[in-house]
PDB file of C-alpha atoms and ligand atoms in Angstrom:
ATOM      1  CA  UNK B   1       0.004  -0.006   0.009  1.00  0.00           C
ATOM      2  CA  UNK B   2       2.802   2.434   0.731  1.00  0.00           C
ATOM      3  CA  UNK B   3       5.097   1.362  -2.166  1.00  0.00           C
ATOM      4  CA  UNK B   4       5.683   4.410  -4.359  1.00  0.00           C
ATOM      5  CA  UNK B   5       3.982   4.309  -7.744  1.00  0.00           C
ATOM      6  CA  UNK B   6       5.587   5.104 -11.080  1.00  0.00           C
ATOM      7  CA  UNK B   7       4.849   8.551 -12.503  1.00  0.00           C
ATOM      8  CA  UNK B   8       3.775   9.887  -9.120  1.00  0.00           C
ATOM      9  CA  UNK B   9       5.295  12.628  -7.017  1.00  0.00           C
ATOM     10  CA  UNK B  10       5.297  12.286  -3.262  1.00  0.00           C
ATOM     11  CA  UNK B  11       5.671  15.617  -1.371  1.00  0.00           C
ATOM     12  CA  UNK B  12       7.248  14.157   1.750  1.00  0.00           C
ATOM     13  CA  UNK B  13       8.037  15.902   5.048  1.00  0.00           C
ATOM     14  CA  UNK B  14      11.516  14.809   6.315  1.00  0.00           C
ATOM     15  CA  UNK B  15      11.041  16.198   9.815  1.00  0.00           C
ATOM     16  CA  UNK B  16      13.307  18.732  11.534  1.00  0.00           C
ATOM     17  CA  UNK B  17      16.639  16.947  11.191  1.00  0.00           C
ATOM     18  CA  UNK B  18      17.054  13.955  13.422  1.00  0.00           C
ATOM     19  CA  UNK B  19      16.467  10.878  11.231  1.00  0.00           C
ATOM     20  CA  UNK B  20      14.613   9.233  14.154  1.00  0.00           C
ATOM     21  CA  UNK B  21      11.776  11.777  13.506  1.00  0.00           C
ATOM     22  CA  UNK B  22      11.178  10.625   9.872  1.00  0.00           C
ATOM     23  CA  UNK B  23       7.772   8.971   9.518  1.00  0.00           C
ATOM     24  CA  UNK B  24       7.603   5.247   8.628  1.00  0.00           C
ATOM     25  CA  UNK B  25       5.689   6.230   5.502  1.00  0.00           C
ATOM     26  CA  UNK B  26       8.507   8.619   4.458  1.00  0.00           C
ATOM     27  CA  UNK B  27      11.141   5.898   5.005  1.00  0.00           C
ATOM     28  CA  UNK B  28       9.119   3.384   3.013  1.00  0.00           C
ATOM     29  CA  UNK B  29       8.671   5.767   0.072  1.00  0.00           C
ATOM     30  CA  UNK B  30      12.363   6.709   0.140  1.00  0.00           C
ATOM     31  CA  UNK B  31      13.299   3.023  -0.045  1.00  0.00           C
ATOM     32  CA  UNK B  32      11.271   2.575  -3.203  1.00  0.00           C
ATOM     33  CA  UNK B  33      11.700   5.902  -5.060  1.00  0.00           C
ATOM     34  CA  UNK B  34      13.484   6.210  -8.411  1.00  0.00           C
ATOM     35  CA  UNK B  35      14.254   9.915  -7.921  1.00  0.00           C
ATOM     36  CA  UNK B  36      14.654  11.871  -4.686  1.00  0.00           C
ATOM     37  CA  UNK B  37      14.633  15.678  -5.023  1.00  0.00           C
ATOM     38  CA  UNK B  38      15.818  17.329  -1.773  1.00  0.00           C
ATOM     39  CA  UNK B  39      16.719  20.543  -0.018  1.00  0.00           C
ATOM     40  CA  UNK B  40      19.541  21.718   2.156  1.00  0.00           C
ATOM     41  CA  UNK B  41      17.810  21.100   5.508  1.00  0.00           C
ATOM     42  CA  UNK B  42      17.773  17.294   5.017  1.00  0.00           C
ATOM     43  CA  UNK B  43      20.008  15.241   7.320  1.00  0.00           C
ATOM     44  CA  UNK B  44      22.379  12.897   5.417  1.00  0.00           C
ATOM     45  CA  UNK B  45      21.094   9.937   7.518  1.00  0.00           C
ATOM     46  CA  UNK B  46      17.618  10.633   6.160  1.00  0.00           C
ATOM     47  CA  UNK B  47      18.940  10.412   2.594  1.00  0.00           C
ATOM     48  CA  UNK B  48      20.536   7.139   3.482  1.00  0.00           C
ATOM     49  CA  UNK B  49      17.026   5.633   3.488  1.00  0.00           C
ATOM     50  CA  UNK B  50      16.882   6.120  -0.300  1.00  0.00           C
ATOM     51  CA  UNK B  51      17.604   2.977  -2.266  1.00  0.00           C
ATOM     52  CA  UNK B  52      21.095   2.815  -3.617  1.00  0.00           C
ATOM     53  CA  UNK B  53      20.098   3.103  -7.232  1.00  0.00           C
ATOM     54  CA  UNK B  54      17.921   6.168  -6.802  1.00  0.00           C
ATOM     55  CA  UNK B  55      18.844   9.446  -8.415  1.00  0.00           C
ATOM     56  CA  UNK B  56      19.418  12.040  -5.687  1.00  0.00           C
ATOM     57  CA  UNK B  57      18.801  15.537  -6.988  1.00  0.00           C
ATOM     58  CA  UNK B  58      19.833  18.452  -4.753  1.00  0.00           C
ATOM     59  CA  UNK B  59      17.927  21.653  -5.279  1.00  0.00           C
ATOM     60  CA  UNK B  60      19.693  23.512  -2.431  1.00  0.00           C
ATOM     61  CA  UNK B  61      16.706  25.495  -1.209  1.00  0.00           C
ATOM     62  CA  UNK B  62      16.560  26.750   2.342  1.00  0.00           C
ATOM     63  CA  UNK B  63      13.813  29.120   3.431  1.00  0.00           C
ATOM     64  CA  UNK B  64      13.785  32.138   1.228  1.00  0.00           C
ATOM     65  CA  UNK B  65      17.371  31.911  -0.059  1.00  0.00           C
ATOM     66  CA  UNK B  66      16.974  29.577  -2.950  1.00  0.00           C
ATOM     67  CA  UNK B  67      19.566  28.420  -5.446  1.00  0.00           C
ATOM     68  CA  UNK B  68      17.200  26.691  -7.811  1.00  0.00           C
ATOM     69  CA  UNK B  69      14.129  28.741  -8.772  1.00  0.00           C
ATOM     70  CA  UNK B  70      10.792  27.405  -7.611  1.00  0.00           C
ATOM     71  CA  UNK B  71       9.569  27.145 -11.207  1.00  0.00           C
ATOM     72  CA  UNK B  72      12.567  25.046 -12.082  1.00  0.00           C
ATOM     73  CA  UNK B  73      11.748  22.664  -9.218  1.00  0.00           C
ATOM     74  CA  UNK B  74       8.239  22.344 -10.485  1.00  0.00           C
ATOM     75  CA  UNK B  75       9.489  21.579 -14.026  1.00  0.00           C
ATOM     76  CA  UNK B  76      11.910  19.012 -12.615  1.00  0.00           C
ATOM     77  CA  UNK B  77       9.271  17.159 -10.619  1.00  0.00           C
ATOM     78  CA  UNK B  78       6.902  17.156 -13.636  1.00  0.00           C
ATOM     79  CA  UNK B  79       9.552  15.873 -16.085  1.00  0.00           C
ATOM     80  CA  UNK B  80      10.781  13.165 -13.712  1.00  0.00           C
ATOM     81  CA  UNK B  81       7.192  11.938 -13.218  1.00  0.00           C
ATOM     82  CA  UNK B  82       6.547  12.028 -16.965  1.00  0.00           C
ATOM     83  CA  UNK B  83       9.533   9.770 -17.423  1.00  0.00           C
ATOM     84  CA  UNK B  84       7.516   7.239 -15.397  1.00  0.00           C
ATOM     85  CA  UNK B  85       9.671   7.524 -12.244  1.00  0.00           C
ATOM     86  CA  UNK B  86       8.409   7.344  -8.662  1.00  0.00           C
ATOM     87  CA  UNK B  87       9.556  10.663  -7.352  1.00  0.00           C
ATOM     88  CA  UNK B  88      10.010  11.637  -3.655  1.00  0.00           C
ATOM     89  CA  UNK B  89      10.190  15.420  -3.173  1.00  0.00           C
ATOM     90  CA  UNK B  90      11.740  15.567   0.304  1.00  0.00           C
ATOM     91  CA  UNK B  91      11.225  18.768   2.242  1.00  0.00           C
ATOM     92  CA  UNK B  92      12.375  19.825   5.672  1.00  0.00           C
ATOM     93  CA  UNK B  93       9.797  19.605   8.542  1.00  0.00           C
ATOM     94  CA  UNK B  94       6.252  19.412   7.098  1.00  0.00           C
ATOM     95  CA  UNK B  95       5.798  20.143   3.370  1.00  0.00           C
ATOM     96  CA  UNK B  96       2.933  22.467   3.985  1.00  0.00           C
ATOM     97  CA  UNK B  97       4.473  24.611   6.766  1.00  0.00           C
ATOM     98  CA  UNK B  98       6.430  27.481   5.136  1.00  0.00           C
ATOM     99  CA  UNK B  99       7.902  24.946   2.678  1.00  0.00           C
ATOM    100  CA  UNK B 100       6.243  26.018  -0.526  1.00  0.00           C
ATOM    101  CA  UNK B 101       4.797  22.470  -0.657  1.00  0.00           C
ATOM    102  CA  UNK B 102       1.378  23.990  -1.549  1.00  0.00           C
ATOM    103  CA  UNK B 103       2.928  25.656  -4.602  1.00  0.00           C
ATOM    104  CA  UNK B 104       4.443  22.341  -5.727  1.00  0.00           C
ATOM    105  CA  UNK B 105       1.134  20.547  -5.201  1.00  0.00           C
ATOM    106  CA  UNK B 106      -0.675  23.182  -7.250  1.00  0.00           C
ATOM    107  CA  UNK B 107       1.904  22.929 -10.077  1.00  0.00           C
ATOM    108  CA  UNK B 108       1.506  19.093 -10.164  1.00  0.00           C
ATOM    109  CA  UNK B 109      -2.248  19.452 -10.011  1.00  0.00           C
ATOM    110  CA  UNK B 110      -2.172  21.834 -12.965  1.00  0.00           C
ATOM    111  CA  UNK B 111       0.137  19.537 -14.911  1.00  0.00           C
ATOM    112  CA  UNK B 112      -2.165  16.559 -14.247  1.00  0.00           C
ATOM    113  CA  UNK B 113       0.566  14.597 -12.437  1.00  0.00           C
ATOM    114  CA  UNK B 114      -0.610  12.221  -9.704  1.00  0.00           C
ATOM    115  CA  UNK B 115       0.848  13.342  -6.382  1.00  0.00           C
ATOM    116  CA  UNK B 116       0.513  12.672  -2.656  1.00  0.00           C
ATOM    117  CA  UNK B 117       1.342  14.718   0.366  1.00  0.00           C
ATOM    118  CA  UNK B 118       3.058  12.963   3.246  1.00  0.00           C
ATOM    119  CA  UNK B 119       3.108  15.130   6.369  1.00  0.00           C
ATOM    120  CA  UNK B 120       6.223  15.487   8.494  1.00  0.00           C
ATOM    121  CA  UNK B 121       7.154  16.670  11.955  1.00  0.00           C
ATOM    122  CA  UNK B 122       7.437  20.455  11.666  1.00  0.00           C
ATOM    123  CA  UNK B 123      10.422  22.116  13.213  1.00  0.00           C
ATOM    124  CA  UNK B 124       7.971  24.721  14.590  1.00  0.00           C
ATOM    125  CA  UNK B 125       6.971  22.168  17.187  1.00  0.00           C
ATOM    126  CA  UNK B 126       9.951  19.825  17.237  1.00  0.00           C
ATOM    127  CA  UNK B 127      12.746  22.339  17.647  1.00  0.00           C
ATOM    128  CA  UNK B 128      11.263  24.094  20.682  1.00  0.00           C
ATOM    129  CA  UNK B 129      10.468  20.619  22.161  1.00  0.00           C
ATOM    130  CA  UNK B 130      14.078  19.526  21.646  1.00  0.00           C
ATOM    131  CA  UNK B 131      15.068  22.700  23.505  1.00  0.00           C
ATOM    132  CA  UNK B 132      12.728  21.817  26.441  1.00  0.00           C
ATOM    133  CA  UNK B 133      10.073  24.328  25.439  1.00  0.00           C
ATOM    134  CA  UNK B 134       6.467  23.069  25.200  1.00  0.00           C
ATOM    135  CA  UNK B 135       4.810  25.470  22.721  1.00  0.00           C
ATOM    136  CA  UNK B 136       1.576  25.278  24.785  1.00  0.00           C
ATOM    137  CA  UNK B 137       1.285  24.633  28.456  1.00  0.00           C
ATOM    138  CA  UNK B 138      -1.816  24.613  30.727  1.00  0.00           C
ATOM    139  CA  UNK B 139      -2.027  27.900  32.573  1.00  0.00           C
ATOM    140  CA  UNK B 140       0.880  29.401  30.636  1.00  0.00           C
ATOM    141  CA  UNK B 141      -0.080  29.408  26.906  1.00  0.00           C
ATOM    142  CA  UNK B 142      -3.336  28.178  25.455  1.00  0.00           C
ATOM    143  CA  UNK B 143      -2.465  29.025  21.863  1.00  0.00           C
ATOM    144  CA  UNK B 144       0.567  29.195  19.578  1.00  0.00           C
ATOM    145  CA  UNK B 145       1.113  31.231  16.474  1.00  0.00           C
ATOM    146  CA  UNK B 146       3.466  30.165  13.711  1.00  0.00           C
ATOM    147  CA  UNK B 147       4.667  32.943  11.455  1.00  0.00           C
ATOM    148  CA  UNK B 148       7.542  33.695   9.135  1.00  0.00           C
ATOM    149  CA  UNK B 149       9.869  36.719   9.167  1.00  0.00           C
ATOM    150  CA  UNK B 150      10.597  36.207   5.550  1.00  0.00           C
ATOM    151  CA  UNK B 151       7.758  37.168   3.336  1.00  0.00           C
ATOM    152  CA  UNK B 152       6.781  38.801   0.180  1.00  0.00           C
ATOM    153  CA  UNK B 153       3.631  40.899  -0.077  1.00  0.00           C
ATOM    154  CA  UNK B 154       2.101  42.820   2.743  1.00  0.00           C
ATOM    155  CA  UNK B 155       4.056  43.497   5.949  1.00  0.00           C
ATOM    156  CA  UNK B 156       3.275  41.252   8.931  1.00  0.00           C
ATOM    157  CA  UNK B 157       0.534  42.321  11.232  1.00  0.00           C
ATOM    158  CA  UNK B 158       2.907  43.088  14.182  1.00  0.00           C
ATOM    159  CA  UNK B 159       0.077  43.920  16.676  1.00  0.00           C
ATOM    160  CA  UNK B 160      -1.382  40.426  15.986  1.00  0.00           C
ATOM    161  CA  UNK B 161       1.989  38.674  16.341  1.00  0.00           C
ATOM    162  CA  UNK B 162       2.817  40.736  19.474  1.00  0.00           C
ATOM    163  CA  UNK B 163      -0.388  39.493  21.012  1.00  0.00           C
ATOM    164  CA  UNK B 164       0.239  35.833  20.425  1.00  0.00           C
ATOM    165  CA  UNK B 165       0.558  33.739  23.594  1.00  0.00           C
ATOM    166  CA  UNK B 166       3.442  31.718  22.170  1.00  0.00           C
ATOM    167  CA  UNK B 167       4.981  33.020  18.978  1.00  0.00           C
ATOM    168  CA  UNK B 168       7.181  30.686  16.904  1.00  0.00           C
ATOM    169  CA  UNK B 169       8.946  32.643  14.127  1.00  0.00           C
ATOM    170  CA  UNK B 170      10.506  30.836  11.180  1.00  0.00           C
ATOM    171  CA  UNK B 171      13.311  32.196   9.040  1.00  0.00           C
ATOM    172  CA  UNK B 172      14.100  35.032  11.495  1.00  0.00           C
ATOM    173  CA  UNK B 173      17.794  34.875  10.655  1.00  0.00           C
ATOM    174  CA  UNK B 174      19.187  38.189   9.541  1.00  0.00           C
ATOM    175  CA  UNK B 175      15.952  40.033  10.409  1.00  0.00           C
ATOM    176  CA  UNK B 176      15.996  39.213  14.179  1.00  0.00           C
ATOM    177  CA  UNK B 177      16.800  42.751  15.293  1.00  0.00           C
ATOM    178  CA  UNK B 178      13.979  44.253  13.108  1.00  0.00           C
ATOM    179  CA  UNK B 179      11.550  41.585  14.213  1.00  0.00           C
ATOM    180  CA  UNK B 180      12.126  41.888  17.959  1.00  0.00           C
ATOM    181  CA  UNK B 181      11.953  45.750  17.790  1.00  0.00           C
ATOM    182  CA  UNK B 182       8.696  45.508  15.824  1.00  0.00           C
ATOM    183  CA  UNK B 183       7.166  43.127  18.358  1.00  0.00           C
ATOM    184  CA  UNK B 184       8.154  45.465  21.288  1.00  0.00           C
ATOM    185  CA  UNK B 185       6.910  48.535  19.428  1.00  0.00           C
ATOM    186  CA  UNK B 186       3.604  46.676  18.866  1.00  0.00           C
ATOM    187  CA  UNK B 187       3.211  46.105  22.601  1.00  0.00           C
ATOM    188  CA  UNK B 188       5.007  42.875  23.556  1.00  0.00           C
ATOM    189  CA  UNK B 189       6.908  43.566  26.777  1.00  0.00           C
ATOM    190  CA  UNK B 190      10.675  43.838  26.253  1.00  0.00           C
ATOM    191  CA  UNK B 191      11.134  41.442  29.196  1.00  0.00           C
ATOM    192  CA  UNK B 192       9.110  38.562  27.575  1.00  0.00           C
ATOM    193  CA  UNK B 193      11.239  35.377  27.708  1.00  0.00           C
ATOM    194  CA  UNK B 194      12.587  34.456  24.258  1.00  0.00           C
ATOM    195  CA  UNK B 195      14.768  31.711  22.849  1.00  0.00           C
ATOM    196  CA  UNK B 196      16.564  30.907  19.611  1.00  0.00           C
ATOM    197  CA  UNK B 197      16.757  27.301  18.648  1.00  0.00           C
ATOM    198  CA  UNK B 198      19.456  26.685  16.055  1.00  0.00           C
ATOM    199  CA  UNK B 199      19.505  23.370  14.206  1.00  0.00           C
ATOM    200  CA  UNK B 200      16.865  21.845  16.533  1.00  0.00           C
ATOM    201  CA  UNK B 201      17.208  18.008  16.874  1.00  0.00           C
ATOM    202  CA  UNK B 202      20.449  18.005  14.887  1.00  0.00           C
ATOM    203  CA  UNK B 203      23.759  16.866  16.589  1.00  0.00           C
ATOM    204  CA  UNK B 204      24.896  20.497  16.675  1.00  0.00           C
ATOM    205  CA  UNK B 205      21.699  21.951  18.092  1.00  0.00           C
ATOM    206  CA  UNK B 206      22.148  25.109  20.120  1.00  0.00           C
ATOM    207  CA  UNK B 207      19.714  27.042  22.246  1.00  0.00           C
ATOM    208  CA  UNK B 208      20.081  30.604  23.494  1.00  0.00           C
ATOM    209  CA  UNK B 209      17.703  32.408  25.859  1.00  0.00           C
ATOM    210  CA  UNK B 210      17.329  36.101  26.609  1.00  0.00           C
ATOM    211  CA  UNK B 211      14.556  38.617  27.213  1.00  0.00           C
ATOM    212  CA  UNK B 212      12.894  39.697  23.918  1.00  0.00           C
ATOM    213  CA  UNK B 213      14.855  42.984  23.957  1.00  0.00           C
ATOM    214  CA  UNK B 214      18.167  41.150  24.108  1.00  0.00           C
ATOM    215  CA  UNK B 215      17.716  38.100  22.017  1.00  0.00           C
ATOM    216  CA  UNK B 216      18.897  39.570  18.721  1.00  0.00           C
ATOM    217  CA  UNK B 217      22.136  40.763  20.272  1.00  0.00           C
ATOM    218  CA  UNK B 218      22.598  37.357  21.914  1.00  0.00           C
ATOM    219  CA  UNK B 219      22.102  35.609  18.595  1.00  0.00           C
ATOM    220  CA  UNK B 220      24.627  37.925  16.858  1.00  0.00           C
ATOM    221  CA  UNK B 221      27.109  37.387  19.667  1.00  0.00           C
ATOM    222  CA  UNK B 222      26.804  33.618  19.276  1.00  0.00           C
ATOM    223  CA  UNK B 223      26.927  33.865  15.510  1.00  0.00           C
ATOM    224  CA  UNK B 224      23.647  31.896  15.185  1.00  0.00           C
ATOM    225  CA  UNK B 225      23.222  30.563  11.652  1.00  0.00           C
ATOM    226  CA  UNK B 226      20.551  28.707   9.714  1.00  0.00           C
ATOM    227  CA  UNK B 227      18.248  27.002  10.355  1.00  0.00           C
ATOM    228  CA  UNK B 228      16.970  28.775  13.442  1.00  0.00           C
ATOM    229  CA  UNK B 229      13.634  29.597  15.035  1.00  0.00           C
ATOM    230  CA  UNK B 230      12.669  32.370  17.453  1.00  0.00           C
ATOM    231  CA  UNK B 231      10.278  31.415  20.262  1.00  0.00           C
ATOM    232  CA  UNK B 232       8.686  34.178  22.210  1.00  0.00           C
ATOM    233  CA  UNK B 233       6.478  33.712  25.243  1.00  0.00           C
ATOM    234  CA  UNK B 234       6.241  32.682  28.911  1.00  0.00           C
ATOM    235  CA  UNK B 235       6.616  29.017  27.843  1.00  0.00           C
ATOM    236  CA  UNK B 236      10.330  29.618  27.222  1.00  0.00           C
ATOM    237  CA  UNK B 237      10.832  29.931  31.059  1.00  0.00           C
ATOM    238  CA  UNK B 238       9.599  26.286  31.473  1.00  0.00           C
ATOM    239  CA  UNK B 239      12.998  25.219  30.048  1.00  0.00           C
ATOM    240  CA  UNK B 240      14.597  25.870  33.362  1.00  0.00           C
ATOM    241  CA  UNK B 241      12.218  23.365  35.081  1.00  0.00           C
ATOM    242  CA  UNK B 242      12.319  20.610  32.522  1.00  0.00           C
ATOM    243  CA  UNK B 243      15.116  17.978  32.953  1.00  0.00           C
ATOM    244  CA  UNK B 244      18.058  18.332  30.589  1.00  0.00           C
ATOM    245  CA  UNK B 245      17.377  14.746  29.436  1.00  0.00           C
ATOM    246  CA  UNK B 246      14.036  15.771  27.944  1.00  0.00           C
ATOM    247  CA  UNK B 247      15.611  18.302  25.728  1.00  0.00           C
ATOM    248  CA  UNK B 248      18.267  15.878  24.593  1.00  0.00           C
ATOM    249  CA  UNK B 249      16.000  12.899  24.068  1.00  0.00           C
ATOM    250  CA  UNK B 250      15.521  13.461  20.356  1.00  0.00           C
ATOM    251  CA  UNK B 251      19.204  13.244  19.739  1.00  0.00           C
ATOM    252  CA  UNK B 252      20.378  11.098  22.661  1.00  0.00           C
ATOM    253  CA  UNK B 253      18.446   8.055  21.499  1.00  0.00           C
ATOM    254  CA  UNK B 254      20.314   7.866  18.314  1.00  0.00           C
ATOM    255  CA  UNK B 255      23.749   9.036  19.338  1.00  0.00           C
ATOM    256  CA  UNK B 256      23.746   7.543  22.794  1.00  0.00           C
ATOM    257  CA  UNK B 257      24.876  10.851  24.261  1.00  0.00           C
ATOM    258  CA  UNK B 258      23.159  13.476  26.330  1.00  0.00           C
ATOM    259  CA  UNK B 259      25.591  16.173  25.274  1.00  0.00           C
ATOM    260  CA  UNK B 260      24.150  19.620  24.882  1.00  0.00           C
ATOM    261  CA  UNK B 261      26.009  20.096  21.653  1.00  0.00           C
ATOM    262  CA  UNK B 262      27.589  23.472  20.958  1.00  0.00           C
ATOM    263  CA  UNK B 263      26.604  25.087  24.243  1.00  0.00           C
ATOM    264  CA  UNK B 264      23.756  27.370  25.124  1.00  0.00           C
ATOM    265  CA  UNK B 265      22.143  28.682  28.202  1.00  0.00           C
TER     266      UNK B 265
HETATM  267  N1  LIG R   1       8.662  23.041   6.390  1.00  0.00           N
HETATM  268  C1  LIG R   1       9.614  23.383   7.389  1.00  0.00           C
HETATM  269  C2  LIG R   1       9.948  24.850   7.470  1.00  0.00           C
HETATM  270  C3  LIG R   1      10.629  25.331   6.183  1.00  0.00           C
HETATM  271  S1  LIG R   1      11.069  27.015   6.243  1.00  0.00           S
HETATM  272  C4  LIG R   1       9.064  22.842   8.763  1.00  0.00           C
HETATM  273  O1  LIG R   1       7.906  22.457   8.809  1.00  0.00           O
HETATM  274  O2  LIG R   1       9.840  22.750   9.700  1.00  0.00           O
HETATM  275  C5  LIG R   1      12.747  26.952   6.841  1.00  0.00           C
HETATM  276  C6  LIG R   1      12.810  27.488   8.262  1.00  0.00           C
HETATM  277  O3  LIG R   1      12.354  26.451   9.143  1.00  0.00           O
HETATM  278  C7  LIG R   1      14.229  27.796   8.734  1.00  0.00           C
HETATM  279  O4  LIG R   1      14.634  29.075   8.309  1.00  0.00           O
HETATM  280  C8  LIG R   1      14.047  27.773  10.247  1.00  0.00           C
HETATM  281  O5  LIG R   1      13.423  28.912  10.724  1.00  0.00           O
HETATM  282  C9  LIG R   1      13.080  26.596  10.383  1.00  0.00           C
HETATM  283  N2  LIG R   1      13.751  25.317  10.663  1.00  0.00           N
HETATM  284  C10 LIG R   1      13.778  24.219   9.895  1.00  0.00           C
HETATM  285  N3  LIG R   1      14.428  23.177  10.502  1.00  0.00           N
HETATM  286  C11 LIG R   1      14.817  23.679  11.680  1.00  0.00           C
HETATM  287  C12 LIG R   1      15.597  23.148  12.779  1.00  0.00           C
HETATM  288  N4  LIG R   1      15.997  21.838  12.748  1.00  0.00           N
HETATM  289  N5  LIG R   1      15.795  23.943  13.854  1.00  0.00           N
HETATM  290  C13 LIG R   1      15.370  25.174  13.916  1.00  0.00           C
HETATM  291  N6  LIG R   1      14.717  25.779  12.914  1.00  0.00           N
HETATM  292  C14 LIG R   1      14.380  25.037  11.803  1.00  0.00           C
END
């Protein structure tokens, strides 16, 4: 039932990094695919699930900074499917969460190519969890807002984002200063606990915590790179009360270590 079919494209979520967080369905499809088209945020051990004879095509796309134009990716998926291949389009996290998976699905739909979407574990939930931050917590935060700092079109509704109980911001990267200032200007207290989770669930995961007003400076000081998420809200302070083991579980199981990687608070 889950063997990939010829001439079909599978838009598959690869999870946040740790190969242990790949779904069984994703692993099964990878094992049977003729072609695997993947991005930069895919762990090499995830790719190792692909069958040895599969064509692995790297399209080096990460967040907004893309090296292969989205239209070229669409054309590639369509042409590979028309050659009768079973194609796995592997995307970081969940394909429909800021991953442009919806655009790929629409392009396949328009081209009349059979496709299927295979959800993945989004970094928006998994990276905070790996850092010991529950995105909701009874009595602390009853809702969570996922947003992106990188967008085309109208400016974000800062008042709305500033009012979120927990705010998880994707692709904050170089715009961290601007984003935190905008949230504070829109009414979020400067003292609100905030954290940056860099490479959540990867071996080199790092977590930094500071009040909202100081998190951008902290990230700059630590030379935080990509991928990273900004988490804003009282839930961040729960980290201090959750055992270190919990935040390392995602990686510890596979590596056998409980090391905290490259440091952090
Ligand atoms: N579809 C993906 C998100 C793609 S957008 C998902 O559901 O997770 C790419 C952004 O996701 C990055 O800029 C970063 O903000 C975030 N991201 C992806 N993997 C991450 C990880 N392991 N740790 C922290 N942030 C991550």
